[in-house]
Amino acid sequence: MSTTPVIGVLALQGDVREHLIALAAADAVARPVRRPEELAEVDGLVVPGGESTTISKLATLFGLMEPLRERIAAGMPVYGTCAGLIMLADKILDPRSGQETFGGIDMIVRRNAFGRQNESFEAGVTVRGVEDGPVEGVFIRAPWVESVGAEVEVLAEHEGHIVAVRQGRALATSFHPELTGDHRLHALFVDMVRAGR
Amino acid sequence: MSTTLPHSNQSDDSSAIGTSRVKRGMAEQLKGGVIMDVVNAEQAKIAEDAGAVAVMALERVPADIRKDGGVARMSDPNMIEEIIGAVSIPVMAKSRIGHFVEAQVLQSLGVDYIDESEVLTPADEVNHSDKWAFTTPFVCGATNLGEALRRIAEGAAMIRSKGEAGTGNVVEAVRHLRQIKNEIARLRGYDNNELFAAAKELRAPYELVKEVAELGKLPVVLFSAGGVATPADAALMRQLGAEGVFVGSGIFKSGDPAKRAAAIVKATTFYDDPKIIADASRNLGEAMVGINCDTLPEAERYANRGW
C-alpha cells in the first residue's frame, strides 16, 4: 500500500494550479476535484483561494455541498486559504444572500476584512506549529476570523486579528502560502492527512 | 528541534502593499472565473448572483460604444462607486490607453483592478501608462506575445487576449489567444542563443522572454476577452488555454441576462464537459446579434489600438 496521501484541490474556481504544485512539493499526490465521485477518491481536500460567492454557488449547483459537508463531518482533513477559510467557517458575519459554507471550523469570519485590493499586502506571519521562522503571508482582499469556539486553536494573528486556525483535522489561513515558494503549511497539512488515514 | 514555539501574537512588523506578488496574486484568485461588463448597480448584482468572479464597471458596453461612436472615456466616478457599494466581488474599471490620470482617479476610487483598455479611445498614441507607479493592479489587452510582454514590462499584472469587443463574434478572440499560445510554445523550443534574437523580434525585454521560455506560460494570469457570447464560446476559450474569460456585451445585450450569465459561469468551470455545456446552452433566449468581423473597417477594429 502506498504511503503517499492523495489530496484533492477543489477546482470549481480559484488558484487551483498553485495548490496542486505546493502539495506535490510537499510529497502528496495532488489532483483537482470538481465532481462528487472525484471527492470520494481523495484522502484530504484543499479549498483554494478564489471568490467565495462563486465557489459557494458552483458547489451547490453541481451537487458538492452536501457530500463535502458529510466528508468534513466524518473527519476528512481539509485546508482552506482565503476564500477557502471562508468556506470552512461555520458562520459568515456578512454573507451575500444565499451564500453557504461547507463549515467544519467553529468560527465566525469577516469577508474582505483587511480591505479592498489597494490594501492587500504581504507580511511575515509567525504560525504556531511551523518552525524555522515566520511564513511569507500574502493577504489579498483577505478575510479575518472574528471569533472562535472553544475547540478551535488559534495558530496566528496579524495586527491583533486571527489569520490562521485549526480545529481537529481542519486547517485554515487568511493568507495564500500557495502563492509563495514556502510550502511549510502545505507540509503541515500533508502530515495531518497522513495521520488521519 | 526542541526550541520553544513562538507566541502566535507576534507578527512581523514589516508589511508591504502593492507588491508584484499581491497584484499578480489577485488575478490568480480570479482564475476559472467569468468577469462581466456591467453599466449599473442592478446589473452588477445580477452578475454577482450568477457567479461572476468580478465585474467591469463601465458606462456603455462595447456594443453601444460601437453604435454611438464618439470618444469613449473613463466612467463617471458616481457610477463606479455605486457598483462598488452594490457587490462584494472585486470591481474593475477601464482607463484609456496612456491616460494615467484616469488611472489615478480609478485608484483613488478604490477599484480592485484597472483595465487600460483599447475599447476606450486611446489618449496617447505612443505610450501606455507606467503601471509600476500604481498600487492598484492593471490588466491589459494583447493580440500577440510581444504585445503581452511589453505590457508586463510596463507593470501589467494580468493579460487578456483582446479579441474584438462588442461584436459577439469569437473569431478574433480565438485568433489572438492562439497567436499568444503558439508563440509561447515556439519559445519553449529555442536554446539560449536563440532567445536573444527572439527578444529582439518580439520587441520585448530579454529577461521576460527567457522567463516565458522557462515557464512555458506568461508570468501573469492570461484571460480571454472580446467576442464571447455563449457558454460554448467561453468553454472554447478555456480549452484553447485561457485561464478565465471576460464577457462584455454578450450578457446584457442578450434576451435573458441572468440566465445567460449563470450559463456562461457553468460552462467556464466545466469547459471540458460537453454534457454540462449542452445543458447550460438550453433555452437561453436571444443571443446578442453580433457583427461579422470581416465586414468591420480597419478603423473600427479596437484590437489595432495599443502597440
Short mmCIF file of C-alpha atoms in Angstrom, two decimals:
data_model
loop_
_atom_site.label_atom_id
_atom_site.label_comp_id
_atom_site.label_asym_id
_atom_site.label_seq_id
_atom_site.Cartn_x
_atom_site.Cartn_y
_atom_site.Cartn_z
CA MET A 1 0.00 0.00 0.00
CA SER A 2 1.31 3.41 -0.89
CA THR A 3 2.04 5.77 1.95
CA THR A 4 1.64 8.83 -0.26
CA PRO A 5 -1.65 10.52 0.55
CA VAL A 6 -3.94 11.60 -2.30
CA ILE A 7 -5.09 15.17 -1.74
CA GLY A 8 -7.70 16.93 -3.83
CA VAL A 9 -7.92 20.63 -4.62
CA LEU A 10 -11.48 21.88 -5.06
CA ALA A 11 -11.30 23.07 -8.68
CA LEU A 12 -14.55 24.99 -9.19
CA GLN A 13 -12.72 28.32 -9.38
CA GLY A 14 -9.59 29.96 -7.97
CA ASP A 15 -5.83 29.38 -7.66
CA VAL A 16 -6.07 25.61 -8.05
CA ARG A 17 -2.84 25.19 -10.01
CA GLU A 18 -0.70 26.80 -7.30
CA HIS A 19 -2.11 24.47 -4.63
CA LEU A 20 -1.52 21.41 -6.83
CA ILE A 21 2.12 22.47 -7.22
CA ALA A 22 2.58 23.19 -3.49
CA LEU A 23 1.03 19.85 -2.48
CA ALA A 24 3.23 17.95 -4.93
CA ALA A 25 6.26 19.77 -3.50
CA ALA A 26 5.12 18.63 -0.04
CA ASP A 27 5.15 14.97 -1.21
CA ALA A 28 1.44 14.39 -1.76
CA VAL A 29 -0.32 13.14 -4.87
CA ALA A 30 -2.46 16.13 -5.81
CA ARG A 31 -5.46 16.20 -8.13
CA PRO A 32 -8.30 18.58 -8.97
CA VAL A 33 -11.80 17.81 -7.66
CA ARG A 34 -14.93 19.12 -9.39
CA ARG A 35 -17.37 16.22 -9.01
CA PRO A 36 -18.76 14.14 -6.12
CA GLU A 37 -17.14 10.97 -7.50
CA GLU A 38 -13.75 12.69 -7.57
CA LEU A 39 -14.24 13.80 -3.98
CA ALA A 40 -14.84 10.21 -2.93
CA GLU A 41 -11.33 9.25 -4.11
CA VAL A 42 -9.23 11.67 -2.05
CA ASP A 43 -7.85 11.40 1.50
CA GLY A 44 -7.97 15.15 2.10
CA LEU A 45 -9.05 18.34 0.37
CA VAL A 46 -7.72 21.86 -0.12
CA VAL A 47 -10.27 24.62 -0.69
CA PRO A 48 -8.29 27.22 -2.65
CA GLY A 49 -8.33 30.98 -2.81
CA GLY A 50 -10.86 32.47 -5.22
CA GLU A 51 -14.22 34.18 -4.90
CA SER A 52 -16.18 32.60 -2.06
CA THR A 53 -19.55 33.64 -3.54
CA THR A 54 -18.69 31.92 -6.85
CA ILE A 55 -17.31 28.77 -5.19
CA SER A 56 -20.39 28.53 -2.94
CA LYS A 57 -22.81 28.83 -5.87
CA LEU A 58 -20.98 26.31 -8.05
CA ALA A 59 -20.67 23.82 -5.18
CA THR A 60 -24.44 23.94 -4.68
CA LEU A 61 -25.23 23.77 -8.42
CA PHE A 62 -23.01 20.76 -9.06
CA GLY A 63 -24.00 18.71 -6.02
CA LEU A 64 -20.84 19.09 -3.97
CA MET A 65 -22.23 20.99 -0.98
CA GLU A 66 -23.78 18.03 0.88
CA PRO A 67 -21.14 15.37 0.06
CA LEU A 68 -18.43 17.78 1.15
CA ARG A 69 -20.19 18.63 4.41
CA GLU A 70 -20.59 14.91 5.10
CA ARG A 71 -16.92 14.13 4.40
CA ILE A 72 -15.75 17.01 6.60
CA ALA A 73 -18.11 15.97 9.40
CA ALA A 74 -16.77 12.42 9.09
CA GLY A 75 -13.23 13.70 9.67
CA MET A 76 -11.71 14.20 6.21
CA PRO A 77 -8.75 16.60 6.62
CA VAL A 78 -9.35 19.96 4.92
CA TYR A 79 -7.25 23.09 4.42
CA GLY A 80 -8.70 26.39 3.20
CA THR A 81 -6.84 29.53 2.15
CA CYS A 82 -8.56 32.94 1.95
CA ALA A 83 -11.88 32.12 0.20
CA GLY A 84 -11.21 28.57 1.43
CA LEU A 85 -11.09 29.83 5.01
CA ILE A 86 -14.48 31.47 4.46
CA MET A 87 -15.88 28.23 3.04
CA LEU A 88 -14.71 26.28 6.12
CA ALA A 89 -16.28 28.70 8.58
CA ASP A 90 -19.45 27.61 10.37
CA LYS A 91 -20.65 31.21 10.09
CA ILE A 92 -20.03 34.25 7.89
CA LEU A 93 -20.59 37.62 9.54
CA ASP A 94 -21.75 39.35 6.35
CA PRO A 95 -22.81 36.70 3.81
CA ARG A 96 -24.27 37.59 0.41
CA SER A 97 -27.82 36.36 0.10
CA GLY A 98 -27.81 32.62 -0.35
CA GLN A 99 -24.08 32.26 0.34
CA GLU A 100 -23.49 28.95 2.11
CA THR A 101 -20.35 27.37 3.51
CA PHE A 102 -19.07 23.81 3.95
CA GLY A 103 -18.31 24.55 7.59
CA GLY A 104 -16.03 22.44 9.77
CA ILE A 105 -14.45 25.12 11.92
CA ASP A 106 -16.40 26.71 14.74
CA MET A 107 -15.63 30.32 13.88
CA ILE A 108 -17.21 33.50 12.57
CA VAL A 109 -15.36 35.14 9.66
CA ARG A 110 -15.49 38.62 8.21
CA ARG A 111 -15.05 38.75 4.44
CA ASN A 112 -12.64 41.26 2.85
CA ALA A 113 -11.85 42.37 6.41
CA PHE A 114 -8.39 43.68 5.57
CA GLY A 115 -9.87 45.91 2.84
CA ARG A 116 -10.01 46.10 -0.93
CA GLN A 117 -7.18 45.29 -3.34
CA ASN A 118 -5.38 48.60 -2.66
CA GLU A 119 -4.96 47.50 0.96
CA SER A 120 -3.81 43.98 0.05
CA PHE A 121 -0.35 43.32 1.49
CA GLU A 122 2.40 40.88 2.33
CA ALA A 123 3.86 40.41 5.79
CA GLY A 124 5.73 37.77 7.74
CA VAL A 125 3.40 35.69 9.91
CA THR A 126 4.52 33.54 12.79
CA VAL A 127 2.42 30.36 12.79
CA ARG A 128 2.23 28.12 15.84
CA GLY A 129 3.47 24.67 14.89
CA VAL A 130 5.52 25.89 11.91
CA GLU A 131 9.21 26.03 12.72
CA ASP A 132 12.14 27.99 11.29
CA GLY A 133 10.69 31.49 11.41
CA PRO A 134 7.67 33.36 10.05
CA VAL A 135 5.94 32.27 6.85
CA GLU A 136 5.51 34.72 3.98
CA GLY A 137 1.93 35.85 4.28
CA VAL A 138 0.30 37.16 1.10
CA PHE A 139 -3.06 38.75 2.02
CA ILE A 140 -5.38 39.55 -0.92
CA ARG A 141 -8.71 41.20 -0.08
CA ALA A 142 -8.29 38.86 2.84
CA PRO A 143 -10.82 37.81 5.46
CA TRP A 144 -10.03 37.53 9.15
CA VAL A 145 -11.52 35.40 11.87
CA GLU A 146 -13.76 37.49 14.09
CA SER A 147 -14.20 34.91 16.86
CA VAL A 148 -13.62 31.21 17.51
CA GLY A 149 -15.28 28.50 19.61
CA ALA A 150 -13.59 26.64 22.47
CA GLU A 151 -12.43 23.75 20.27
CA VAL A 152 -10.53 25.97 17.85
CA GLU A 153 -6.80 26.55 18.20
CA VAL A 154 -5.58 29.97 17.06
CA LEU A 155 -2.33 29.46 15.13
CA ALA A 156 -1.55 33.02 14.07
CA GLU A 157 -2.60 36.62 14.36
CA HIS A 158 -1.74 39.71 12.38
CA GLU A 159 -2.20 43.15 13.95
CA GLY A 160 -4.48 41.65 16.56
CA HIS A 161 -6.68 39.74 14.11
CA ILE A 162 -6.84 35.96 13.85
CA VAL A 163 -5.45 34.80 10.47
CA ALA A 164 -4.75 31.07 10.97
CA VAL A 165 -6.73 28.43 12.87
CA ARG A 166 -7.03 24.70 13.34
CA GLN A 167 -9.84 22.58 14.68
CA GLY A 168 -9.11 18.86 14.67
CA ARG A 169 -8.41 17.94 11.06
CA ALA A 170 -9.46 21.29 9.62
CA LEU A 171 -6.86 23.99 8.94
CA ALA A 172 -7.43 27.49 7.54
CA THR A 173 -5.40 30.62 6.78
CA SER A 174 -6.46 34.11 5.66
CA PHE A 175 -3.33 34.29 3.51
CA HIS A 176 -2.02 32.36 0.50
CA PRO A 177 1.06 30.17 1.11
CA GLU A 178 0.40 28.68 -2.36
CA LEU A 179 1.50 31.97 -3.95
CA THR A 180 4.94 31.72 -2.33
CA GLY A 181 7.69 29.16 -2.61
CA ASP A 182 7.25 28.43 1.11
CA HIS A 183 5.48 25.08 1.40
CA ARG A 184 5.66 24.61 5.18
CA LEU A 185 1.90 24.98 5.73
CA HIS A 186 1.19 22.52 2.92
CA ALA A 187 3.67 20.13 4.54
CA LEU A 188 1.82 20.55 7.86
CA PHE A 189 -1.45 19.73 6.08
CA VAL A 190 0.03 16.70 4.30
CA ASP A 191 1.14 15.44 7.74
CA MET A 192 -2.42 15.93 9.02
CA VAL A 193 -3.75 13.86 6.11
CA ARG A 194 -1.15 11.12 6.73
CA ALA A 195 -2.10 11.00 10.41
CA GLY A 196 -5.80 10.87 9.50
CA ARG A 197 -5.57 7.80 7.27
CA MET B 1 14.02 20.58 17.21
CA SER B 2 13.13 21.39 20.78
CA THR B 3 13.05 25.18 20.55
CA THR B 4 10.03 26.76 22.16
CA LEU B 5 7.26 27.67 19.78
CA PRO B 6 6.97 31.38 19.17
CA HIS B 7 3.90 33.05 20.59
CA SER B 8 1.20 33.41 18.00
CA ASN B 9 0.54 37.05 18.81
CA GLN B 10 3.86 38.01 17.38
CA SER B 11 3.92 39.02 13.78
CA ASP B 12 6.50 40.64 11.60
CA ASP B 13 6.01 44.39 11.62
CA SER B 14 7.12 44.99 8.06
CA SER B 15 4.11 44.87 5.79
CA ALA B 16 4.14 45.89 2.13
CA ILE B 17 1.25 46.87 -0.17
CA GLY B 18 1.19 46.93 -3.97
CA THR B 19 3.93 44.32 -4.45
CA SER B 20 4.05 42.26 -7.65
CA ARG B 21 3.04 39.20 -5.69
CA VAL B 22 -0.03 40.95 -4.30
CA LYS B 23 -1.00 42.40 -7.70
CA ARG B 24 -0.43 39.23 -9.73
CA GLY B 25 -1.79 37.10 -6.89
CA MET B 26 -5.11 38.94 -7.10
CA ALA B 27 -5.52 37.76 -10.71
CA GLU B 28 -4.66 34.19 -9.64
CA GLN B 29 -7.77 34.30 -7.43
CA LEU B 30 -9.95 35.08 -10.46
CA LYS B 31 -8.85 32.02 -12.45
CA GLY B 32 -11.51 29.69 -13.77
CA GLY B 33 -13.99 32.54 -13.49
CA VAL B 34 -16.02 34.98 -15.57
CA ILE B 35 -15.62 38.76 -15.38
CA MET B 36 -18.71 40.58 -16.62
CA ASP B 37 -19.21 44.09 -18.03
CA VAL B 38 -21.92 45.98 -16.13
CA VAL B 39 -23.22 49.52 -16.52
CA ASN B 40 -25.12 49.96 -13.24
CA ALA B 41 -25.59 48.54 -9.73
CA GLU B 42 -28.57 46.43 -10.78
CA GLN B 43 -26.57 44.64 -13.48
CA ALA B 44 -23.66 44.22 -11.05
CA LYS B 45 -25.95 42.38 -8.63
CA ILE B 46 -27.27 40.14 -11.43
CA ALA B 47 -23.66 39.33 -12.35
CA GLU B 48 -22.71 38.57 -8.75
CA ASP B 49 -25.78 36.38 -8.25
CA ALA B 50 -24.92 34.48 -11.43
CA GLY B 51 -21.47 33.64 -10.01
CA ALA B 52 -19.21 36.24 -11.67
CA VAL B 53 -15.77 36.47 -10.01
CA ALA B 54 -15.60 40.21 -10.72
CA VAL B 55 -17.42 42.93 -12.60
CA MET B 56 -16.10 45.55 -15.02
CA ALA B 57 -17.85 48.86 -14.35
CA LEU B 58 -18.30 50.96 -17.48
CA GLU B 59 -20.79 53.48 -18.81
CA ARG B 60 -21.54 51.75 -22.07
CA VAL B 61 -20.84 48.18 -23.09
CA PRO B 62 -18.59 47.91 -26.17
CA ALA B 63 -21.54 47.14 -28.49
CA ASP B 64 -23.05 50.53 -27.57
CA ILE B 65 -19.70 52.31 -27.85
CA ARG B 66 -19.55 51.00 -31.41
CA LYS B 67 -23.09 52.11 -32.15
CA ASP B 68 -22.80 55.55 -30.56
CA GLY B 69 -19.35 56.44 -31.89
CA GLY B 70 -17.54 59.50 -30.49
CA VAL B 71 -14.85 59.48 -27.81
CA ALA B 72 -15.19 56.77 -25.17
CA ARG B 73 -13.75 57.73 -21.78
CA MET B 74 -13.45 56.56 -18.18
CA SER B 75 -16.83 56.15 -16.47
CA ASP B 76 -18.45 58.60 -14.05
CA PRO B 77 -16.98 58.09 -10.53
CA ASN B 78 -20.51 58.10 -9.07
CA MET B 79 -21.49 55.16 -11.18
CA ILE B 80 -18.31 53.26 -10.27
CA GLU B 81 -18.86 53.95 -6.56
CA GLU B 82 -22.47 52.76 -6.77
CA ILE B 83 -21.28 49.49 -8.23
CA ILE B 84 -18.54 49.14 -5.61
CA GLY B 85 -21.22 49.65 -2.98
CA ALA B 86 -23.62 47.14 -4.52
CA VAL B 87 -21.45 44.00 -4.66
CA SER B 88 -18.82 42.24 -2.57
CA ILE B 89 -16.90 40.75 -5.51
CA PRO B 90 -13.96 42.74 -6.98
CA VAL B 91 -14.79 45.71 -9.20
CA MET B 92 -12.66 46.63 -12.19
CA ALA B 93 -12.88 49.77 -14.33
CA LYS B 94 -11.36 50.97 -17.59
CA SER B 95 -8.96 53.81 -18.30
CA ARG B 96 -7.98 54.97 -21.77
CA ILE B 97 -4.63 53.75 -23.07
CA GLY B 98 -1.94 56.15 -21.83
CA HIS B 99 -4.39 58.19 -19.75
CA PHE B 100 -2.59 57.80 -16.45
CA VAL B 101 -4.73 60.48 -14.79
CA GLU B 102 -7.89 58.45 -15.40
CA ALA B 103 -5.95 55.56 -13.84
CA GLN B 104 -5.05 57.75 -10.84
CA VAL B 105 -8.73 58.62 -10.43
CA LEU B 106 -9.75 54.96 -10.59
CA GLN B 107 -7.13 54.07 -8.00
CA SER B 108 -8.42 56.81 -5.70
CA LEU B 109 -11.96 55.40 -6.03
CA GLY B 110 -10.69 52.06 -4.72
CA VAL B 111 -11.33 49.88 -7.78
CA ASP B 112 -9.65 46.49 -7.45
CA TYR B 113 -8.20 46.30 -10.98
CA ILE B 114 -7.70 48.87 -13.74
CA ASP B 115 -8.17 47.78 -17.36
CA GLU B 116 -6.05 50.00 -19.61
CA SER B 117 -8.37 49.26 -22.47
CA GLU B 118 -8.44 49.57 -26.24
CA VAL B 119 -12.24 49.63 -26.01
CA LEU B 120 -11.96 53.26 -24.90
CA THR B 121 -10.46 55.86 -27.23
CA PRO B 122 -6.67 55.96 -26.75
CA ALA B 123 -5.30 59.11 -25.08
CA ASP B 124 -1.70 58.57 -26.18
CA GLU B 125 -0.69 57.02 -29.50
CA VAL B 126 2.86 56.22 -28.39
CA ASN B 127 2.92 55.44 -24.68
CA HIS B 128 0.90 53.24 -22.40
CA SER B 129 0.64 54.21 -18.72
CA ASP B 130 3.51 53.35 -16.37
CA LYS B 131 1.69 50.74 -14.35
CA TRP B 132 4.52 50.25 -11.83
CA ALA B 133 3.57 53.68 -10.42
CA PHE B 134 0.28 52.32 -9.04
CA THR B 135 -0.78 50.26 -6.03
CA THR B 136 -3.86 49.09 -7.95
CA PRO B 137 -3.01 46.28 -10.37
CA PHE B 138 -3.62 46.57 -14.12
CA VAL B 139 -4.95 44.21 -16.76
CA CYS B 140 -4.08 44.96 -20.40
CA GLY B 141 -5.10 43.51 -23.75
CA ALA B 142 -2.75 41.82 -26.22
CA THR B 143 -3.02 40.31 -29.68
CA ASN B 144 0.34 38.54 -29.60
CA LEU B 145 3.16 37.57 -27.24
CA GLY B 146 5.32 40.64 -27.89
CA GLU B 147 2.46 42.96 -27.02
CA ALA B 148 1.68 40.96 -23.87
CA LEU B 149 5.31 41.13 -22.73
CA ARG B 150 5.57 44.87 -23.41
CA ARG B 151 2.52 45.41 -21.20
CA ILE B 152 4.02 43.20 -18.47
CA ALA B 153 7.28 45.16 -18.73
CA GLU B 154 5.21 48.32 -18.13
CA GLY B 155 3.78 46.71 -14.98
CA ALA B 156 0.61 44.88 -16.09
CA ALA B 157 -0.27 42.16 -13.55
CA MET B 158 -2.72 40.32 -15.79
CA ILE B 159 -3.17 39.93 -19.56
CA ARG B 160 -6.30 39.34 -21.60
CA SER B 161 -6.24 38.45 -25.26
CA LYS B 162 -8.05 41.32 -26.99
CA GLY B 163 -10.44 39.71 -29.40
CA GLU B 164 -12.81 42.25 -30.93
CA ALA B 165 -15.03 43.72 -28.22
CA GLY B 166 -18.68 44.47 -28.88
CA THR B 167 -19.02 42.14 -31.86
CA GLY B 168 -20.39 39.00 -30.21
CA ASN B 169 -18.07 37.19 -32.61
CA VAL B 170 -15.43 34.94 -31.07
CA VAL B 171 -13.20 34.68 -34.15
CA GLU B 172 -10.73 37.39 -33.13
CA ALA B 173 -10.55 36.11 -29.55
CA VAL B 174 -9.57 32.72 -30.95
CA ARG B 175 -7.01 34.26 -33.30
CA HIS B 176 -5.30 36.29 -30.55
CA LEU B 177 -5.24 33.54 -27.96
CA ARG B 178 -3.89 31.02 -30.45
CA GLN B 179 -1.25 33.53 -31.50
CA ILE B 180 -0.07 34.06 -27.91
CA LYS B 181 -0.08 30.33 -27.08
CA ASN B 182 1.72 29.41 -30.32
CA GLU B 183 4.44 31.98 -29.75
CA ILE B 184 4.96 30.70 -26.20
CA ALA B 185 5.21 27.12 -27.49
CA ARG B 186 7.76 28.22 -30.08
CA LEU B 187 9.91 29.88 -27.39
CA ARG B 188 9.94 26.62 -25.46
CA GLY B 189 11.89 25.05 -28.30
CA TYR B 190 14.56 27.76 -28.50
CA ASP B 191 18.01 27.42 -26.99
CA ASN B 192 19.71 30.25 -25.09
CA ASN B 193 21.42 31.63 -28.21
CA GLU B 194 18.12 31.99 -29.98
CA LEU B 195 16.32 33.75 -27.11
CA PHE B 196 18.26 37.00 -27.66
CA ALA B 197 17.12 37.23 -31.26
CA ALA B 198 13.60 36.19 -30.21
CA ALA B 199 13.50 39.09 -27.73
CA LYS B 200 14.52 41.47 -30.48
CA GLU B 201 11.87 40.11 -32.79
CA LEU B 202 9.19 40.25 -30.10
CA ARG B 203 10.32 43.78 -29.13
CA ALA B 204 10.21 42.65 -25.50
CA PRO B 205 12.79 42.57 -22.68
CA TYR B 206 15.13 39.57 -22.86
CA GLU B 207 14.56 38.69 -19.17
CA LEU B 208 10.82 38.33 -19.72
CA VAL B 209 11.30 36.31 -22.90
CA LYS B 210 13.64 33.96 -21.03
CA GLU B 211 11.17 33.65 -18.16
CA VAL B 212 8.34 32.71 -20.54
CA ALA B 213 10.58 30.17 -22.30
CA GLU B 214 11.34 28.56 -18.94
CA LEU B 215 7.80 28.67 -17.51
CA GLY B 216 6.02 27.71 -20.72
CA LYS B 217 3.43 30.35 -19.84
CA LEU B 218 3.17 34.06 -19.17
CA PRO B 219 4.43 35.13 -15.71
CA VAL B 220 0.93 36.57 -15.09
CA VAL B 221 -2.59 35.21 -15.48
CA LEU B 222 -3.96 35.09 -19.05
CA PHE B 223 -7.69 35.58 -19.67
CA SER B 224 -9.57 35.86 -22.95
CA ALA B 225 -11.81 38.76 -23.97
CA GLY B 226 -13.63 40.30 -26.91
CA GLY B 227 -16.45 38.38 -28.55
CA VAL B 228 -17.61 35.69 -26.11
CA ALA B 229 -21.41 35.48 -26.34
CA THR B 230 -22.36 31.88 -25.48
CA PRO B 231 -21.45 29.17 -22.94
CA ALA B 232 -19.71 27.23 -25.74
CA ASP B 233 -17.67 30.33 -26.66
CA ALA B 234 -16.43 30.59 -23.06
CA ALA B 235 -15.57 26.88 -22.94
CA LEU B 236 -13.78 27.17 -26.29
CA MET B 237 -11.52 29.90 -24.95
CA ARG B 238 -10.79 27.81 -21.85
CA GLN B 239 -9.94 24.74 -23.92
CA LEU B 240 -7.62 26.90 -26.02
CA GLY B 241 -5.74 27.82 -22.86
CA ALA B 242 -7.38 30.93 -21.38
CA GLU B 243 -7.42 30.81 -17.57
CA GLY B 244 -10.77 32.61 -17.47
CA VAL B 245 -12.96 34.87 -19.61
CA PHE B 246 -14.20 38.43 -19.79
CA VAL B 247 -17.71 38.77 -21.17
CA GLY B 248 -18.68 42.25 -22.29
CA SER B 249 -21.75 42.96 -24.35
CA GLY B 250 -22.59 39.24 -24.65
CA ILE B 251 -24.59 39.10 -21.42
CA PHE B 252 -26.55 42.32 -21.03
CA LYS B 253 -27.20 42.63 -24.78
CA SER B 254 -28.93 39.25 -24.76
CA GLY B 255 -32.58 38.31 -24.15
CA ASP B 256 -32.21 36.86 -20.63
CA PRO B 257 -29.03 38.24 -19.00
CA ALA B 258 -29.36 36.47 -15.60
CA LYS B 259 -29.81 33.07 -17.21
CA ARG B 260 -27.09 33.58 -19.81
CA ALA B 261 -24.65 34.86 -17.17
CA ALA B 262 -25.17 31.79 -14.97
CA ALA B 263 -24.87 29.51 -18.00
CA ILE B 264 -21.53 31.05 -19.05
CA VAL B 265 -20.22 30.63 -15.48
CA LYS B 266 -21.11 26.93 -15.52
CA ALA B 267 -19.53 26.35 -18.92
CA THR B 268 -16.36 28.16 -17.85
CA THR B 269 -15.88 25.84 -14.86
CA PHE B 270 -16.80 22.64 -16.75
CA TYR B 271 -15.21 23.76 -20.00
CA ASP B 272 -14.13 20.21 -20.84
CA ASP B 273 -17.52 18.55 -20.23
CA PRO B 274 -19.76 18.82 -23.35
CA LYS B 275 -22.80 17.47 -21.49
CA ILE B 276 -22.70 20.27 -18.94
CA ILE B 277 -22.07 22.83 -21.69
CA ALA B 278 -25.05 21.43 -23.60
CA ASP B 279 -27.29 21.74 -20.53
CA ALA B 280 -26.04 25.25 -19.91
CA SER B 281 -26.82 26.19 -23.52
CA ARG B 282 -30.52 25.23 -23.43
CA ASN B 283 -33.26 27.85 -23.72
CA LEU B 284 -31.11 30.90 -23.16
CA GLY B 285 -33.28 33.11 -25.36
CA GLU B 286 -31.82 35.54 -27.86
CA ALA B 287 -28.05 35.90 -28.03
CA MET B 288 -26.69 39.32 -28.97
CA VAL B 289 -26.97 39.79 -32.72
CA GLY B 290 -23.28 40.15 -33.43
CA ILE B 291 -21.12 41.61 -36.16
CA ASN B 292 -19.11 39.78 -38.78
CA CYS B 293 -15.54 40.89 -38.20
CA ASP B 294 -14.55 40.72 -41.88
CA THR B 295 -17.07 43.48 -42.65
CA LEU B 296 -15.59 45.66 -39.92
CA PRO B 297 -13.49 48.54 -41.34
CA GLU B 298 -9.87 48.65 -40.08
CA ALA B 299 -10.53 51.96 -38.32
CA GLU B 300 -13.30 50.36 -36.26
CA ARG B 301 -11.16 47.49 -35.04
CA TYR B 302 -10.36 48.10 -31.38
CA ALA B 303 -7.67 45.41 -31.38
CA ASN B 304 -5.47 47.64 -33.54
CA ARG B 305 -5.31 50.17 -30.70
CA GLY B 306 -2.26 49.74 -28.46
CA TRP B 307 1.20 48.86 -29.65
#
